[in-house]
PDB file of C-alpha atoms in Angstrom:
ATOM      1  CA  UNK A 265       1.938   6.555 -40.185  1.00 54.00           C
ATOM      2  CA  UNK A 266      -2.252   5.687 -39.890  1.00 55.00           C
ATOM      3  CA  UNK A 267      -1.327   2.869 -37.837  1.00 56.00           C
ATOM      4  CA  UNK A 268       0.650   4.702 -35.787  1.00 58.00           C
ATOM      5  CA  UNK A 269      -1.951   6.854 -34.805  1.00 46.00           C
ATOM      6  CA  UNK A 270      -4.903   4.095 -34.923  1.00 49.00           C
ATOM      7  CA  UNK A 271      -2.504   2.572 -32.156  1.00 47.00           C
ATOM      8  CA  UNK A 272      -2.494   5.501 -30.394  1.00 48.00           C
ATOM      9  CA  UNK A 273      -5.638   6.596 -29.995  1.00 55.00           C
ATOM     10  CA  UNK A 274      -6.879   2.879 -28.990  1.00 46.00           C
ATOM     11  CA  UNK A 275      -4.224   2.866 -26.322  1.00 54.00           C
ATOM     12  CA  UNK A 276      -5.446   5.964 -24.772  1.00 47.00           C
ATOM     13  CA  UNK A 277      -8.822   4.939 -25.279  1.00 45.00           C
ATOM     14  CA  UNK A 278      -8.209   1.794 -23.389  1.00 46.00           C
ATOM     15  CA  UNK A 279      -6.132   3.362 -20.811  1.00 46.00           C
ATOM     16  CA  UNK A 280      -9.550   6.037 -19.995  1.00 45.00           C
ATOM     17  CA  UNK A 281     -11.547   3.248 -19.773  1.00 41.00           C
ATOM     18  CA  UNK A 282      -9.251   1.313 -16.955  1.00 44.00           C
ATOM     19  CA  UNK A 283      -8.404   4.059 -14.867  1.00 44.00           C
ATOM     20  CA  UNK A 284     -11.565   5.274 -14.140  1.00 43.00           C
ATOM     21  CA  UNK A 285     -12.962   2.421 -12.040  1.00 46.00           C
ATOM     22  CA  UNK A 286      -9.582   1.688 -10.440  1.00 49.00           C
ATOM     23  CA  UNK A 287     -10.155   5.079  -8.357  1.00 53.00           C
ATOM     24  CA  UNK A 288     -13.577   4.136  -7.357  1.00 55.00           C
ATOM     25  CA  UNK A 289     -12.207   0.817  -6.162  1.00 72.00           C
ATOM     26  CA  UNK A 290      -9.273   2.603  -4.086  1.00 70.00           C
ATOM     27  CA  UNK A 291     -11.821   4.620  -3.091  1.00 72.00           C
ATOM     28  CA  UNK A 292     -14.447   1.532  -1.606  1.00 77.00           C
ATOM     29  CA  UNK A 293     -11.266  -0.275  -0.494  1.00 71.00           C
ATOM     30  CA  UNK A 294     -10.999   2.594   1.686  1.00 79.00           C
ATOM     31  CA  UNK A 295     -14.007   3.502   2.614  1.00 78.00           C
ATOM     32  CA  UNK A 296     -14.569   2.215   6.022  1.00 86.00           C
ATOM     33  CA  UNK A 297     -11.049   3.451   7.479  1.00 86.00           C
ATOM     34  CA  UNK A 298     -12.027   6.046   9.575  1.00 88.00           C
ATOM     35  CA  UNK A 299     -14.299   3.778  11.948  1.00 89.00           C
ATOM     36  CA  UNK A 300     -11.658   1.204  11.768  1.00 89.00           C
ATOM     37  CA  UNK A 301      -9.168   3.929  13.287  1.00 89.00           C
ATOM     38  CA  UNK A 302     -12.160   5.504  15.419  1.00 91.00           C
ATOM     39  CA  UNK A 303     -12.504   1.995  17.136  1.00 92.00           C
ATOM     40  CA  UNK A 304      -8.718   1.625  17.327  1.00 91.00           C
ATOM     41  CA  UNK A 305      -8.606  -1.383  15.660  1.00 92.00           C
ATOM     42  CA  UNK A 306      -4.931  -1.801  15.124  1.00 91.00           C
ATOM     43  CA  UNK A 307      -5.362  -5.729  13.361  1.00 93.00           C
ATOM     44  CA  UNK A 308      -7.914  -4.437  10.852  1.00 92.00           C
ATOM     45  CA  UNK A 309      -5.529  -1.328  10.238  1.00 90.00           C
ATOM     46  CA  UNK A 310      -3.166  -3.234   9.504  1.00 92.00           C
ATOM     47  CA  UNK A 311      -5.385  -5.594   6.588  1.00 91.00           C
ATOM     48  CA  UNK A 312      -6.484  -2.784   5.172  1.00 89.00           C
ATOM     49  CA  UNK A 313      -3.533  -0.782   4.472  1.00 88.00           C
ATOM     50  CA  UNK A 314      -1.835  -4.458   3.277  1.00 91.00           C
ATOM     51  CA  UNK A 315      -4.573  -5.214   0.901  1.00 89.00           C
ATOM     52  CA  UNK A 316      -4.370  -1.313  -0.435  1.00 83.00           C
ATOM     53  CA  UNK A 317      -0.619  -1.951  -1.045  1.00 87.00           C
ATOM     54  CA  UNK A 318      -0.877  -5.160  -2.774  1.00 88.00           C
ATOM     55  CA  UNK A 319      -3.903  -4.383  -4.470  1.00 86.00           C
ATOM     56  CA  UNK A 320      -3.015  -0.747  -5.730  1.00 86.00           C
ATOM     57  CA  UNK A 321       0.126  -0.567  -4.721  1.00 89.00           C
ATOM     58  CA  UNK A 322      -0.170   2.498  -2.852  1.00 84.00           C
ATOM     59  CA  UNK A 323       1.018   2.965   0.617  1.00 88.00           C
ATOM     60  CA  UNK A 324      -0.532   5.294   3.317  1.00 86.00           C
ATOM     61  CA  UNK A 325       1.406   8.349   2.530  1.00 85.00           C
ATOM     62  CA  UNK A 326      -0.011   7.846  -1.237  1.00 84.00           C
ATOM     63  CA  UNK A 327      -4.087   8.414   0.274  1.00 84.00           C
ATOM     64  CA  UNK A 328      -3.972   9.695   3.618  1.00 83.00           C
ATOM     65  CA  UNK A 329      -4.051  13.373   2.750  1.00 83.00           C
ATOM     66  CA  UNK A 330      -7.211  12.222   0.280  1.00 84.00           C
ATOM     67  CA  UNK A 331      -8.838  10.954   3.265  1.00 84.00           C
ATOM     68  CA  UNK A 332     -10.670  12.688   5.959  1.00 86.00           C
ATOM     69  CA  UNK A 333     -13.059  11.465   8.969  1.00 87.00           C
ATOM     70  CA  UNK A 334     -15.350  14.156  10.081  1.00 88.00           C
ATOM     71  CA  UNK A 335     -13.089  17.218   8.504  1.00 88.00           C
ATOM     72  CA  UNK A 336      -9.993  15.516  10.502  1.00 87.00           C
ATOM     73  CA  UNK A 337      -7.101  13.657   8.810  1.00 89.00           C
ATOM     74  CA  UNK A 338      -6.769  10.003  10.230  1.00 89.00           C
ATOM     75  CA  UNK A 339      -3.865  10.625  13.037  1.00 91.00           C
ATOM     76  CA  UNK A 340      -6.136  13.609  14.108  1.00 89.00           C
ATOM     77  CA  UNK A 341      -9.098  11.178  14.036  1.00 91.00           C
ATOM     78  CA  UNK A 342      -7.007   8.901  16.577  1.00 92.00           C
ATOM     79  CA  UNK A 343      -6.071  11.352  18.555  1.00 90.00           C
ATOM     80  CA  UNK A 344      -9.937  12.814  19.145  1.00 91.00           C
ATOM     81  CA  UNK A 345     -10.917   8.668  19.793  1.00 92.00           C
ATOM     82  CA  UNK A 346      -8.195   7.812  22.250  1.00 91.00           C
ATOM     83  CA  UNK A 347      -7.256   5.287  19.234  1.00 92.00           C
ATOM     84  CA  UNK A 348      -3.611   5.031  20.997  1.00 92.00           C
ATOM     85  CA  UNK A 349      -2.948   1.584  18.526  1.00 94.00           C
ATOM     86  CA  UNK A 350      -3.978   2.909  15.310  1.00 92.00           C
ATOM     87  CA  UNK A 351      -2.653   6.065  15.864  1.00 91.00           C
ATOM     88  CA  UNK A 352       0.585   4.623  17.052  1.00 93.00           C
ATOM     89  CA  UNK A 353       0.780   2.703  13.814  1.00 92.00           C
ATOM     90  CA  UNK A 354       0.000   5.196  11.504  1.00 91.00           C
ATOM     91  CA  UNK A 355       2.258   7.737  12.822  1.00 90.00           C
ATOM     92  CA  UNK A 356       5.251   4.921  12.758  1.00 92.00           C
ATOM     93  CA  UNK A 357       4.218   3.870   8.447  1.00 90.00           C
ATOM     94  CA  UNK A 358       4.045   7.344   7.338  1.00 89.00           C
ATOM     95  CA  UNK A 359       7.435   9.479   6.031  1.00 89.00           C
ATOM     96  CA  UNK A 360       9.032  12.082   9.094  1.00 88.00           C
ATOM     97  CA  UNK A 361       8.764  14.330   6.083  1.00 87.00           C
ATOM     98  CA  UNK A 362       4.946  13.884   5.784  1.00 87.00           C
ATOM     99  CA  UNK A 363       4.590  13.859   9.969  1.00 86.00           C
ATOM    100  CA  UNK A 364       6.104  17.388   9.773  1.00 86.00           C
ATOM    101  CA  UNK A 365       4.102  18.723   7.219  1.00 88.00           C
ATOM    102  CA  UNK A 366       1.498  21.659   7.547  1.00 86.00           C
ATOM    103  CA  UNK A 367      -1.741  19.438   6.826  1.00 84.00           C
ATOM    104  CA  UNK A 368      -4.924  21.215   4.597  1.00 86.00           C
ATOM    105  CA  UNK A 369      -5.536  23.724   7.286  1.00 86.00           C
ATOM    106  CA  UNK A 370      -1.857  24.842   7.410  1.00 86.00           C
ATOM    107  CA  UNK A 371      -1.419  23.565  10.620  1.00 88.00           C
ATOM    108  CA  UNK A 372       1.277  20.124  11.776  1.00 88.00           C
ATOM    109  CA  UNK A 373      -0.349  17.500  13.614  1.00 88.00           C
ATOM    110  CA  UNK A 374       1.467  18.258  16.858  1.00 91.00           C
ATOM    111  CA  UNK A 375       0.427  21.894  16.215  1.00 89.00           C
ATOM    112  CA  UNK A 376      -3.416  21.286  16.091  1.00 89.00           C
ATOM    113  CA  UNK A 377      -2.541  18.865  18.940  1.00 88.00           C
ATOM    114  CA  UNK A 378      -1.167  21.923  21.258  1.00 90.00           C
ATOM    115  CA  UNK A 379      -4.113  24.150  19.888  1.00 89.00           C
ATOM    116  CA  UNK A 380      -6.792  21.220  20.876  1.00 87.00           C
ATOM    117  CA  UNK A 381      -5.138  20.331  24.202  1.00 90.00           C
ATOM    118  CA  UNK A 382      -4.455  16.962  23.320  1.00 87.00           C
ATOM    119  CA  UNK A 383      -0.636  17.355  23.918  1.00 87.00           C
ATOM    120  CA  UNK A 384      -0.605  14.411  26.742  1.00 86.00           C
ATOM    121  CA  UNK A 385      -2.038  12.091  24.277  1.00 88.00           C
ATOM    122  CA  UNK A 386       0.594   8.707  23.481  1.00 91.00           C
ATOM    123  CA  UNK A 387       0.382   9.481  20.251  1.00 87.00           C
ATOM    124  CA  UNK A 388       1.737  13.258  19.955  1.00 87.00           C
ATOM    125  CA  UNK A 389       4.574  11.690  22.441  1.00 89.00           C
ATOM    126  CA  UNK A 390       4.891   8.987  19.693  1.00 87.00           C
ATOM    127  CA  UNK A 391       5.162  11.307  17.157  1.00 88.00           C
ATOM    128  CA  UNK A 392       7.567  13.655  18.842  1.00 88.00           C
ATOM    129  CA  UNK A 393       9.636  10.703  18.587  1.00 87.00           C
ATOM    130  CA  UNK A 394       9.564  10.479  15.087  1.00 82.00           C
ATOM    131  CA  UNK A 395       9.735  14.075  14.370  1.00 83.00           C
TER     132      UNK A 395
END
């Protein structure tokens, strides 16, 4: 019955000790997303989100609500940077579920699109697609 519990408590012990730095390493994997979408860099996109998948496995719907660019999520970050490419891409790897989904503010992405007069932009006429 000791055992049992020595067992235990090292195996949540060890377990502590690895998942700390594996979110600070998600975390400086991503950290340099938001210019890579601001300069609509569709290639490097592309990398990055690979090397997060094989690497964490995690996919873009698991961190893009964690991530924001200037208060914006990333397809709203496209949209404000004319980033047609990343935004495109984006808006074609995440779920319809997620596309349709009232984002921190409350508000969908084609909503705050309408509200910001970006409603012309390829990528809301993408995303209609999806939606």
């Amino acid at each position: 019955m000791l055992k049992i519990v020595k067992t235990s408590i090292a195996i949540a012990a060890t377990s502590i000790v690895f998942a700390a730095p594996a979110q600070a390493d998600v975390a400086e994997a991503l950290q340099n997303i938001c210019t890579i979408v601001k300069a609509d860099d569709k290639s490097e996109l592309r990398k990055k989100m690979k090397r997060v998948q094989s690497d964490y496995r995690l996919k873009l719907q698991d961190y893009y609500t964690g991530i924001t660019c200037g208060g914006n999520s990333l397809i709203r970050t496209a949209m404000l940077n004319d980033a047609v490419e990343t935004g495109t891409l984006m808006v074609k790897k995440m779920p319809k579920s997620d596309l349709s989904a009232p984002e921190k503010d409350g508000k969908t992405v084609v909503a705050w699109a309408s509200e910001n007069g970006l409603t012309s932009s390829p990528i809301v006429a993408v995303l209609n697609d999806r939606i």
